[in-house]
XYZ file of C-alpha atoms in Angstrom:
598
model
C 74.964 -35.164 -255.855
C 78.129 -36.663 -254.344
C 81.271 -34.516 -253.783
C 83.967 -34.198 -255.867
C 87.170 -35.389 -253.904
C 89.234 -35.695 -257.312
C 91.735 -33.040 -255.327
C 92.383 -36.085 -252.697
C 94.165 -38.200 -255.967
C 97.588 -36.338 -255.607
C 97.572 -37.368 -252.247
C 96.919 -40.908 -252.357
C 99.153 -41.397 -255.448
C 101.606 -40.014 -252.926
C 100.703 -42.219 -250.075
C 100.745 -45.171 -252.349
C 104.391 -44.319 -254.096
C 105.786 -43.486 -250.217
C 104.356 -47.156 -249.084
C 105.622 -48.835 -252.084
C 108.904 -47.221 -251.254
C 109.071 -48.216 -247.677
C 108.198 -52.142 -248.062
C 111.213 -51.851 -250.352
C 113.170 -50.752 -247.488
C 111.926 -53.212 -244.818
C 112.630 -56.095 -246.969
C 116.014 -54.459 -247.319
C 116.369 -53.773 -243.454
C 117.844 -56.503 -242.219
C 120.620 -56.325 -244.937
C 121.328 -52.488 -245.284
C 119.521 -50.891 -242.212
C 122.719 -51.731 -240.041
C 126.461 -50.037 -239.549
C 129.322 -49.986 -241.313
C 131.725 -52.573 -241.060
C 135.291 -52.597 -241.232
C 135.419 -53.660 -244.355
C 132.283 -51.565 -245.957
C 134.316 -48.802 -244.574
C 137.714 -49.738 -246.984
C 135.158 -49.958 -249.587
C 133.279 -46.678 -249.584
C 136.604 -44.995 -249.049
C 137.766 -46.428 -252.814
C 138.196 -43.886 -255.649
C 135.560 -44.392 -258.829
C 139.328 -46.153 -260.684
C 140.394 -48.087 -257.440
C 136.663 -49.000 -257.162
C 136.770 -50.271 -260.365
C 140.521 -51.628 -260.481
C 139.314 -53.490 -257.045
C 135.871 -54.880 -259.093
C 137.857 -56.349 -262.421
C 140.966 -57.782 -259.998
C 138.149 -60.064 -257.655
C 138.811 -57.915 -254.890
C 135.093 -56.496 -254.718
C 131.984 -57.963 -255.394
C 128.494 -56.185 -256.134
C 127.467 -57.263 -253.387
C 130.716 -55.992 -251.389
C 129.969 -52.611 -253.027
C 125.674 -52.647 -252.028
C 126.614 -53.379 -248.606
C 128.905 -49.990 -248.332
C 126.783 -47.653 -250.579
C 123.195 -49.541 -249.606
C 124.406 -49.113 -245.672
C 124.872 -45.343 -246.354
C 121.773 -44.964 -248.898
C 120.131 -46.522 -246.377
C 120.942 -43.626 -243.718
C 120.811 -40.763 -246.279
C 117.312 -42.068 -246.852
C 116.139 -41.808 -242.972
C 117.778 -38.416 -242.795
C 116.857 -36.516 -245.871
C 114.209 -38.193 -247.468
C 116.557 -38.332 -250.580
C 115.257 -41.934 -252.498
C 111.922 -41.661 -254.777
C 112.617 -45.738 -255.633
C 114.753 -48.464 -255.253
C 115.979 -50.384 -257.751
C 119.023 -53.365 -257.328
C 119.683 -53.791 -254.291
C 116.660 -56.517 -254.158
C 117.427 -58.695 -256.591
C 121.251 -58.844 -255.845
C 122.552 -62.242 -253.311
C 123.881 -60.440 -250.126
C 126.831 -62.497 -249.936
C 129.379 -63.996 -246.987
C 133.099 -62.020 -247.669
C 136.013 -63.113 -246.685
C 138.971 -60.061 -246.170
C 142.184 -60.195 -248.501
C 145.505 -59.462 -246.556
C 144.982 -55.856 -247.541
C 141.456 -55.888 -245.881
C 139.715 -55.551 -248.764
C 137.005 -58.561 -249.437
C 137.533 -61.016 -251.722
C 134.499 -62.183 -254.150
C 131.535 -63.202 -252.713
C 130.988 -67.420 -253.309
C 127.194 -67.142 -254.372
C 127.177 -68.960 -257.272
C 124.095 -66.461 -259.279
C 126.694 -63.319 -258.088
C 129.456 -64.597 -259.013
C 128.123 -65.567 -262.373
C 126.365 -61.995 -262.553
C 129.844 -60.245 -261.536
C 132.377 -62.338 -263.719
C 130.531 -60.624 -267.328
C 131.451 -57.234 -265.459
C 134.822 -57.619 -264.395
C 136.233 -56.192 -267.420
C 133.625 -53.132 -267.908
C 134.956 -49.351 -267.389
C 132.449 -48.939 -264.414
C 132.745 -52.364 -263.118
C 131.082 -52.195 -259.755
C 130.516 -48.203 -259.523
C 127.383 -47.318 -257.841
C 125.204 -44.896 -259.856
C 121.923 -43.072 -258.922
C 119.517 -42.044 -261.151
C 117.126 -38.594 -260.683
C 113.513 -39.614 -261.266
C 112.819 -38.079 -264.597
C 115.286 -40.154 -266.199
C 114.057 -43.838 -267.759
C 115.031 -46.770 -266.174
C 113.273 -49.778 -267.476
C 110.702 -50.806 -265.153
C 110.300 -48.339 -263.212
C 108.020 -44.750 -263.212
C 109.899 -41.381 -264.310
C 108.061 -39.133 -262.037
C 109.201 -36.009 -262.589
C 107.987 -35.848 -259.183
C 104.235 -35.245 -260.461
C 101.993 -38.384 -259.041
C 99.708 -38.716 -262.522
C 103.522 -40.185 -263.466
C 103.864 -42.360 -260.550
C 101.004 -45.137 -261.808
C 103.190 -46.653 -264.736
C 106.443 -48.092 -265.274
C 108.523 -47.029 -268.593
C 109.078 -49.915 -270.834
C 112.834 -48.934 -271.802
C 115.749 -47.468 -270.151
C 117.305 -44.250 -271.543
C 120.832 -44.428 -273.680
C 122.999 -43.283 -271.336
C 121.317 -45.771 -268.756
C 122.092 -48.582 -271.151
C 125.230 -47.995 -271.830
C 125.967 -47.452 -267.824
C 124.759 -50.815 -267.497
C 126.610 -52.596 -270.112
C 129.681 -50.766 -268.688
C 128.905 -52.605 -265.399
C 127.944 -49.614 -263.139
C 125.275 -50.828 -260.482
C 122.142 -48.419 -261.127
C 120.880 -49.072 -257.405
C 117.953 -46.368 -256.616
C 116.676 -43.173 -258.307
C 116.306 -39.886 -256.121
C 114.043 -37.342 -255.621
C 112.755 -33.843 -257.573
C 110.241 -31.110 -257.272
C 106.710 -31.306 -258.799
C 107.390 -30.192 -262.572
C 111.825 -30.291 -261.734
C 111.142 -26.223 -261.461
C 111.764 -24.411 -257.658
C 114.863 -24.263 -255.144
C 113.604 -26.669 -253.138
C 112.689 -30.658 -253.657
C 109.371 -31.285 -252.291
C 106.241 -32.567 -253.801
C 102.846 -34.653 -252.818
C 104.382 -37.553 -254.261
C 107.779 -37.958 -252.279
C 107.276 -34.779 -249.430
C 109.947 -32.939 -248.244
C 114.085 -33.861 -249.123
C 116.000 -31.643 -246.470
C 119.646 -30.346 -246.615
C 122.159 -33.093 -245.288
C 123.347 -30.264 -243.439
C 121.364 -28.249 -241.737
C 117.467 -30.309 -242.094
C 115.758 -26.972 -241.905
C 117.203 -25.967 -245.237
C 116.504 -27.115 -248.477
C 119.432 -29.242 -250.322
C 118.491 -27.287 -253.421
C 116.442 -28.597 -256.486
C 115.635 -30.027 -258.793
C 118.706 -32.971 -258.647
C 117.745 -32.366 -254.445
C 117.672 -35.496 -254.061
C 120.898 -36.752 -255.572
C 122.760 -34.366 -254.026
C 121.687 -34.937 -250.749
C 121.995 -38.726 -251.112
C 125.710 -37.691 -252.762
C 126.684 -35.623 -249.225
C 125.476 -38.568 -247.178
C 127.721 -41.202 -249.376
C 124.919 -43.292 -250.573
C 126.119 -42.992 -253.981
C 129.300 -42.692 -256.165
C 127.402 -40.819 -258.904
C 124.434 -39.096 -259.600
C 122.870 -38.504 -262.807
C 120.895 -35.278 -263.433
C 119.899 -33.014 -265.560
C 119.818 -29.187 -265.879
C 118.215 -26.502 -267.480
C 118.809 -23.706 -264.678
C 120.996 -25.170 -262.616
C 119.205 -28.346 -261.457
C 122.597 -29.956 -260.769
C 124.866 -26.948 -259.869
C 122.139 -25.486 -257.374
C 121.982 -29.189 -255.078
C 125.823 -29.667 -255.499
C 126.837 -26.063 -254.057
C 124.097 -26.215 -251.177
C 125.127 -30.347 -250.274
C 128.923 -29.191 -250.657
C 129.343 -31.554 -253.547
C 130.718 -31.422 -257.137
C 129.090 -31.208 -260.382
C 129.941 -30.103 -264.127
C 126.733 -29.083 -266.511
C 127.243 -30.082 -269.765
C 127.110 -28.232 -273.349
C 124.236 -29.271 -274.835
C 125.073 -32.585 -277.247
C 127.880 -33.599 -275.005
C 126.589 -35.890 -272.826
C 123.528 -38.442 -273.914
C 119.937 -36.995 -273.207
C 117.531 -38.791 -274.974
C 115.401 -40.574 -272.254
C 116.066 -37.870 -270.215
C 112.145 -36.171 -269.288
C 111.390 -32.602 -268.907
C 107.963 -31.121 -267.972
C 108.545 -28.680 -271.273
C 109.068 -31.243 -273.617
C 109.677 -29.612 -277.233
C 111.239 -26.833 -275.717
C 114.272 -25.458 -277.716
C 114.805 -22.114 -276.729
C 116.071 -23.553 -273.002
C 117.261 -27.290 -273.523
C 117.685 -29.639 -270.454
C 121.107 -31.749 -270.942
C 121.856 -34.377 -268.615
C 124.986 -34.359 -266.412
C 126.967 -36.064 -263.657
C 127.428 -34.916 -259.724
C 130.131 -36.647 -257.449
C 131.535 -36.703 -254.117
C 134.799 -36.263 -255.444
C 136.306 -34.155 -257.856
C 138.291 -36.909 -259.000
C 135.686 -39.524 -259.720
C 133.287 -36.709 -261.642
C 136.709 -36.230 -263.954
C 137.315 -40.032 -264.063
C 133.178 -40.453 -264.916
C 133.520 -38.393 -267.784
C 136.442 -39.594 -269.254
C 135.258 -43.609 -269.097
C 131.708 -42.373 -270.668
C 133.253 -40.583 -273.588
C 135.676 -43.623 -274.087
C 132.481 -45.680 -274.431
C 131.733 -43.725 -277.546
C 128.100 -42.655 -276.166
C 127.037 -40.983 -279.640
C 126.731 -44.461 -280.596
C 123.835 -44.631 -277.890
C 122.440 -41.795 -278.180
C 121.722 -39.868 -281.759
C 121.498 -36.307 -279.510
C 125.079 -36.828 -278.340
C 127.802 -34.998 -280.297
C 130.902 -37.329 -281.411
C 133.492 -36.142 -279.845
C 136.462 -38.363 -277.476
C 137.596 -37.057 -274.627
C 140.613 -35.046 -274.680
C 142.948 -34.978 -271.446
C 144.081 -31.384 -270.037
C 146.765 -30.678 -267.463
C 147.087 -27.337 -266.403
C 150.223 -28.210 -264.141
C 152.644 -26.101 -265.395
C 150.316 -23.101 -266.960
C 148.938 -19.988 -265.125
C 145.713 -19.303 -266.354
C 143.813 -16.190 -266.747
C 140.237 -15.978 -264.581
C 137.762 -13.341 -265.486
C 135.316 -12.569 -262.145
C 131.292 -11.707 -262.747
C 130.566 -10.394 -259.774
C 127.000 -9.804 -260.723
C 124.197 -11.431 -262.740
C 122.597 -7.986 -263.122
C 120.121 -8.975 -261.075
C 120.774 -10.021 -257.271
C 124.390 -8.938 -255.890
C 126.090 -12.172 -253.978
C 125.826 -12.161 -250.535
C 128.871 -11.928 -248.095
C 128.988 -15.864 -247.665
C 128.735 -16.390 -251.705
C 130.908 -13.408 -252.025
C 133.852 -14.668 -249.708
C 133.858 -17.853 -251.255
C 134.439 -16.389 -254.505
C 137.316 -14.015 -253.032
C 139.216 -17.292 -251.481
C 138.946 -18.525 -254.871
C 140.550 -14.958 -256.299
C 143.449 -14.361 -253.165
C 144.576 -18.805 -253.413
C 144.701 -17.922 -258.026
C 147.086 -14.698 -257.087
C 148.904 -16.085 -254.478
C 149.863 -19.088 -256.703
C 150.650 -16.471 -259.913
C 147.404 -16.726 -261.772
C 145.763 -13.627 -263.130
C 142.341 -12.746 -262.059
C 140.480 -9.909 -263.301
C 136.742 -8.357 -263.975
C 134.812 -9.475 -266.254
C 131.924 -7.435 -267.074
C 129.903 -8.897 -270.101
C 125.690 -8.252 -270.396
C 124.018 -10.631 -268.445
C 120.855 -9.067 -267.619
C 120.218 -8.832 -271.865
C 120.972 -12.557 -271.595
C 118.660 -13.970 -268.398
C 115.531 -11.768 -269.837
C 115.627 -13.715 -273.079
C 116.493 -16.871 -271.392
C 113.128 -15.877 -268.823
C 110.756 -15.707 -271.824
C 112.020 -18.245 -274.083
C 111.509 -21.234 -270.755
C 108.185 -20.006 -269.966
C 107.017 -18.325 -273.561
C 103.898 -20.303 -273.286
C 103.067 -18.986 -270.060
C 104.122 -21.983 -267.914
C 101.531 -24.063 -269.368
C 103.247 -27.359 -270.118
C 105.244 -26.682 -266.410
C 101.251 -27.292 -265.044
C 99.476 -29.643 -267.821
C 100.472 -32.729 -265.815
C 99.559 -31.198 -262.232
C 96.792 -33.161 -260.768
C 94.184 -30.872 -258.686
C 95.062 -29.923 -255.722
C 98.838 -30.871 -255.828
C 101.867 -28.702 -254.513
C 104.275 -27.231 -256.815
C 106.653 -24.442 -255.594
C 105.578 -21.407 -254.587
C 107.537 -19.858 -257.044
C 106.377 -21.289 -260.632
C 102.728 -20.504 -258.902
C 104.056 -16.777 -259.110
C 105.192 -17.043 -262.472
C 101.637 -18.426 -263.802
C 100.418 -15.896 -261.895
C 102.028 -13.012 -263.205
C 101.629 -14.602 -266.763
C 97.759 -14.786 -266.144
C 97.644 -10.514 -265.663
C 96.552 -8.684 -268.128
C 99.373 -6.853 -270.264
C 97.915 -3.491 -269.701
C 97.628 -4.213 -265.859
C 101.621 -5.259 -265.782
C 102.303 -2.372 -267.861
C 100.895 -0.445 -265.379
C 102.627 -2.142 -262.229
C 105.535 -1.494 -263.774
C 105.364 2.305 -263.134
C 105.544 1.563 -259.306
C 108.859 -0.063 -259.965
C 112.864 -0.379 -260.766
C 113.911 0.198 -264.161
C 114.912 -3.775 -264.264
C 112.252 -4.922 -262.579
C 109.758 -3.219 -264.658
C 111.804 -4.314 -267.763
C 111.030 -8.350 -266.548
C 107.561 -7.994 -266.054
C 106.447 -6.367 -269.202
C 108.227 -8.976 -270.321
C 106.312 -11.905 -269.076
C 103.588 -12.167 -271.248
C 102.843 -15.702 -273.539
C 104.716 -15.331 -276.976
C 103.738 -16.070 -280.244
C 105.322 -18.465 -282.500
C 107.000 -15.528 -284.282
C 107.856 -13.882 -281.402
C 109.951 -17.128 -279.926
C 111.931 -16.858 -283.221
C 112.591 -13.458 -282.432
C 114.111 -14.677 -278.996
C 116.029 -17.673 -280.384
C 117.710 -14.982 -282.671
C 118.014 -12.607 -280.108
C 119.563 -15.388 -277.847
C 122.577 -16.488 -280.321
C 123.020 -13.046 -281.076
C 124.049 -12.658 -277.106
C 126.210 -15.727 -276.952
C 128.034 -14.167 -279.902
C 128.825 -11.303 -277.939
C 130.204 -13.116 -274.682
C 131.772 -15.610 -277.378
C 134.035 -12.590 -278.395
C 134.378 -10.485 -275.283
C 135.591 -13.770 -274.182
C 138.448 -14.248 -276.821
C 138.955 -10.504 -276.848
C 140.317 -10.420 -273.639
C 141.750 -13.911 -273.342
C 139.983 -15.553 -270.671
C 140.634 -19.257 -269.798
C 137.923 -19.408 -267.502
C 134.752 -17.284 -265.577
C 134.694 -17.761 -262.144
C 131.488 -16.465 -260.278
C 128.999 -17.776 -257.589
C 126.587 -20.322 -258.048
C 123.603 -18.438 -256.383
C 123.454 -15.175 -254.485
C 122.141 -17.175 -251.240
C 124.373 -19.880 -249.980
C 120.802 -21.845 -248.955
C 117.157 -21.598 -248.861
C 115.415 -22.312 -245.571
C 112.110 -24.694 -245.604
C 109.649 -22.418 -247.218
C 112.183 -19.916 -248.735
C 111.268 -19.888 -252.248
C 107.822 -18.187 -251.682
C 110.650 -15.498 -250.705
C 113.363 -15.878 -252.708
C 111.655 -16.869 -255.563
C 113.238 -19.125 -258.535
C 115.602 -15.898 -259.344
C 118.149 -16.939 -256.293
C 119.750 -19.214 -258.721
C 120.472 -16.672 -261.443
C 124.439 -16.648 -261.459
C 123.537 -20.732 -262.348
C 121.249 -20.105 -264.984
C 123.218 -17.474 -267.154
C 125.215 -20.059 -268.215
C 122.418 -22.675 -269.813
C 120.841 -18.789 -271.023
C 119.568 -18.064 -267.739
C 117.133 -19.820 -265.478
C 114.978 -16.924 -263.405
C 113.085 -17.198 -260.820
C 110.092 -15.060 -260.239
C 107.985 -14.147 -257.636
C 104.922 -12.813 -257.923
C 103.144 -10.627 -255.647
C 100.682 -7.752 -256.158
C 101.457 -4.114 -253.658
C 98.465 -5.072 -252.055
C 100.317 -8.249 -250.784
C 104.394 -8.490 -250.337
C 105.812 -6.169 -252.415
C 105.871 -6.541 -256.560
C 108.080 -8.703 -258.315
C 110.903 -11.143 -257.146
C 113.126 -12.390 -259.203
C 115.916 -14.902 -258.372
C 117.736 -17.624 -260.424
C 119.165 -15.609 -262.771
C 123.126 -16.735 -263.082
C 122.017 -20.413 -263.275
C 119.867 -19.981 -266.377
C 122.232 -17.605 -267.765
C 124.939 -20.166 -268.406
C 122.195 -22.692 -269.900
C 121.025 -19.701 -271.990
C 124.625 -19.295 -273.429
C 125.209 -23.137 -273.511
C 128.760 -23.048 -271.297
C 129.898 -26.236 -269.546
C 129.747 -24.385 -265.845
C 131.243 -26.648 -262.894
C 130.424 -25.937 -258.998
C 132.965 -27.203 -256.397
C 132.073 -26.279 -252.480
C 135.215 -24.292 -250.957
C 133.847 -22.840 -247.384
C 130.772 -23.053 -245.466
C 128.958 -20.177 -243.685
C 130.259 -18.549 -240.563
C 127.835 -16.877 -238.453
C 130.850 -14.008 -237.993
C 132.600 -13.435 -240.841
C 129.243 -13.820 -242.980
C 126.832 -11.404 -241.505
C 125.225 -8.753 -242.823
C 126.493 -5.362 -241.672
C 124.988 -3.573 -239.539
C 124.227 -0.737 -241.909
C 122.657 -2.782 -244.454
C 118.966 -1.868 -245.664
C 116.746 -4.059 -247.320
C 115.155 -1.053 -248.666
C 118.144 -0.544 -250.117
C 117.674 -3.024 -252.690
C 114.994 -3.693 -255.470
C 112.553 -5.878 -255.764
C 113.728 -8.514 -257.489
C 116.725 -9.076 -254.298
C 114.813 -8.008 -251.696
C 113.628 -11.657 -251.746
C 116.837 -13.071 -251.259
C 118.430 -11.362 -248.870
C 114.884 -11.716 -246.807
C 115.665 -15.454 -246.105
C 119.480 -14.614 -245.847
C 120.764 -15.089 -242.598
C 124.278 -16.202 -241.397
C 123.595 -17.310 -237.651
C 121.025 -20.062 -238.937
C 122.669 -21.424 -242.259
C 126.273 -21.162 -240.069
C 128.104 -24.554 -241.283
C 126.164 -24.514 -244.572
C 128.649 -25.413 -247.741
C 129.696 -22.636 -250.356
C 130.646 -23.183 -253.379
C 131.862 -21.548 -256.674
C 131.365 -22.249 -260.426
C 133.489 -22.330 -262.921
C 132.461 -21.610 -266.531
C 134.711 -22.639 -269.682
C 134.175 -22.069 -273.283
C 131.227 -24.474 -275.220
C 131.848 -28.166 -275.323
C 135.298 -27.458 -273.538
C 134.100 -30.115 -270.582
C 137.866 -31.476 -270.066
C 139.107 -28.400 -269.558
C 136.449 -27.315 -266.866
C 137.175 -30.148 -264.731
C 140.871 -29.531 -265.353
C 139.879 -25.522 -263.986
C 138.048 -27.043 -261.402
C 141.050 -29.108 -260.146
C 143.514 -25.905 -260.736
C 141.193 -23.817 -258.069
C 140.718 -26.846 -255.537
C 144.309 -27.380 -255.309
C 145.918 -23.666 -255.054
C 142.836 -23.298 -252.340
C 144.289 -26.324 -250.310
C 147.429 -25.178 -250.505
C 146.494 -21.762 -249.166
C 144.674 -22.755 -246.484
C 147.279 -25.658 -245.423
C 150.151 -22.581 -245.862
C 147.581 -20.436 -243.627
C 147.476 -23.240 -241.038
């Protein structure tokens, strides 16, 4: 009898995607594998509206824009590993320039590019360069989801919101990479390998928009489009010290969008936008909702975008200082107390705010994985890596009940709470959750109004970075202050006494913000000092439970030193404009601070 070598497939699906990819690139090379000229320079230094003003006057071509952006996707490419495909670049005529007396180019003379560019020059995104996570359809080309059984066939039509992107004239130019299954804190798979941070490469740039965000850092992109369900786009942007906004579910188009729970309506994935700039994520959503994108998409709730200017209001913050779950770290926590001192100092009010979260994240825990991770692992091939910590979460799933019940002696009150909790539900007992679970966003919903609270500010994850290798530490739970906020996205790691420990939890604020279905933005405001950031010289890891122990193993100030931190900020449901308009209010009193400080 021959061997079976069916757990060599993952890995030559991978080899075969990663070759694909690169003869992409070296027909590319000669075009977009060189430096920056003068000119690509005035380019990528354009705003998303000058980009486009410069696009619909004649100023700048597509091709003028591929040449800046490809140039610097290009580079983000060699360093991070950041690009699962490439899509436009190929088929669009690289094309002579001459420079306007302002040194911007005029039109490129190709006859085919100029035809191609003169239907756009009157389109809302005329010329901006979009890129697309791989788990969202683009005609054409495979949505991954970064699992190589998906990497053999093309999709045959392009999602709604990449349609009407398109017919608004943005240039969708390459899609990025994600985690097997889009679950873990880092991006890595058999298909695409390792994406590192963009800056520090020993770090992860976050997952499971990794890719994007990375790519984002490094310039290679205006926009990136991704999509969250515990802080898949607010994770990346806060470790690769860019911007992001998650959406209210129905706000933004989804359908088209993949998931590796498909059917899943206890924890929803919505799509949403990351940016370099604050302004251009604003000026993104704005054009989008002018474009009406209900009429795309039938998810997508009717509503036009209403402008907010906070110029001449002081608002009122409310702090959550903890998920219930893993206390911030001093990097995470320092950021968030810039945020607090720049509010005061400019005559905002800040205070606590102290609403349940841990009620929230364990609901939001068992309604994402109530059928014990199965559909997370249906599409795995054998032998294929998926992060270390949805293999704990199976794992602690496949105990018996009695066995967890009886683990649970040997450990902290919340800790032992989660794990009797992990168990695959019934059809009645998901009902019961989904009840439970509106029943806890009506309590936040009037705490909220009861004590008049524009906006939550907290930290995006306890850990201001995860190191290669981290999340078999960590564990998914890291990124709880993201996940509160979509109903809370947990991760857990599993390990028996005999091995590390117990129980790890750690992405609990993430998911708890997806579990309550708030529009939660992330904008970076400091990065890591190796002095003012370090643990104290008194602190015990023993001190902790479990479920942080994880976290603050793999937390360590001298090697993430120069490592963005960010905050998020958290506004009432389907309230999007007046996020970003938060989001502006806290990045200007900080700049003024620090330039007063200075």
């Amino acid at each position: 009898m021959l061997p079976n070598f069916q757990f060599m497939t993952p890995w030559r699906d991978g080899a075969s995607v990663r070759r694909r990819r690169q003869q992409k690139l070296n027909a590319l090379a000669a075009v977009y594998d060189t430096a920056l000229t003068e000119i690509d320079t005035k380019v990528h230094g354009l705003s998303l509206a000058q980009l486009v003003d410069a696009h619909r006057s004649g100023h700048v071509s597509n091709a003028d824009v591929m040449s800046a952006y490809g140039k610097k996707a290009f580079a983000a490419q060699k360093a991070t590993n950041c690009l699962s495909d490439i899509i436009l670049p190929s088929i669009l005529p690289h094309t002579a320039r001459q420079a306007n007396g302002n040194g911007i180019p005029k039109r490129g003379t190709n006859a085919v590019a100029g035809r191609f560019e003169k239907e756009q020059t009157d389109r809302p995104l005329a010329g901006v360069p979009i890129s697309i996570k791989d788990c969202i359809d683009v005609a054409g080309h495979p949505s991954t989801l970064g699992y190589s059984a998906f990497s053999r066939d093309s999709v045959a039509a392009s999602a709604p919101i990449i349609r009407l992107l398109q017919r608004a004239g943005a240039i969708v130019h390459v899609k990025t990479t994600v985690p097997a299954g889009l679950f873990g804190l880092e991006t890595s798979s058999t298909l695409f390998g390792r994406t590192s941070n963009p800056y520090n490469s020993a770090f992860s740039p976050g997952a499971s928009t990794g890719g994007g965000a990375a790519l984002l850092a490094l310039g290679g992109s205006m926009i990136e489009l991704g999509t969250d369900i515990g802080g898949s786009v607010r994770l990346p942007a806060a470790f690769c010290g860019v911007y992001s906004m998650k959406a209210s579910n129905g706000r933004f188009p989804a359908t088209g969008a993949r998931t590796s729970t498909p059917g899943s309506e206890g924890v929803q994935t919505v799509v949403s936008p990351l940016a370099r700039r604050l302004e251009d994520l604003e000026e993104f959503w704005k054009r989008v909702m002018d474009l009406k994108p209900w009429e795309y998409d039938h998810t997508c709730v009717p509503m036009p975008w209403r402008p907010v200017n906070y110029a001449t209001r002081k608002l009122k913050w409310g702090v959550l200082w903890s998920d219930g779950i893993i206390p911030m770290s001093p990097a995470s926590r320092r950021a968030v107390q810039i945020v607090i001192d720049a509010l005061r100092a400019q005559g905002h009010e800040v205070v606590d705010f102290e609403p349940p979260t841990f009620e929230v994240l364990k609901t939001g825990f068992q309604l994402t994985f109530a059928d014990g991770g199965e559909q997370v692992f249906a599409n795995l091939q054998c032998g294929e890596f998926i992060s270390p910590g949805v293999r704990a979460i199976r794992k602690t799933f496949s105990l018996p009940r009695f066995f967890k019940h009886i683990l649970a002696f040997f450990l902290p009150v919340l800790d032992a709470t989660l794990l009797r909790a992990f168990y695959r539900k019934s059809v009645v007992e998901v009902r019961e959750l989904v009840d439970a679970r509106e029943v806890w966003k009506r309590v936040w919903h009037d705490k909220w109004r009861a004590e008049g609270i524009d906006f939550v500010i907290c930290a995006p994850c306890a850990i201001p970075g995860v190191p290669e290798g981290g999340t078999s530490k960590a564990g998914l739970l890291a990124a709880s202050y993201a996940f509160l906020f979509n109903i809370v996205s947990i991760r857990i790691l599993y390990s028996l006494l005999s091995l590390r420990g117990a129980l790890t939890l750690h992405i609990a604020s993430l998911l708890l913000l997806m579990q309550l279905d708030l529009p939660a933005g992330v904008l970076p405001i400091t990065t890591v000092s190796r002095k003012l950031d370090a643990l104290p010289p008194t602190f015990r890891p023993s001190d902790l439970g479990p479920s942080a122990r994880g976290a603050y193993e793999i937390y360590d100030a001298e090697k993430m030193h120069g490592l963005p931190v960010a905050v998020q900020v958290v506004g009432k449901r389907l309230e999007e404009e007046k996020v970003l308009a938060g989001m502006r209010v806290i990045r200007d009193v900080v700049v003024l601070v620090m330039t007063i400080a200075r």
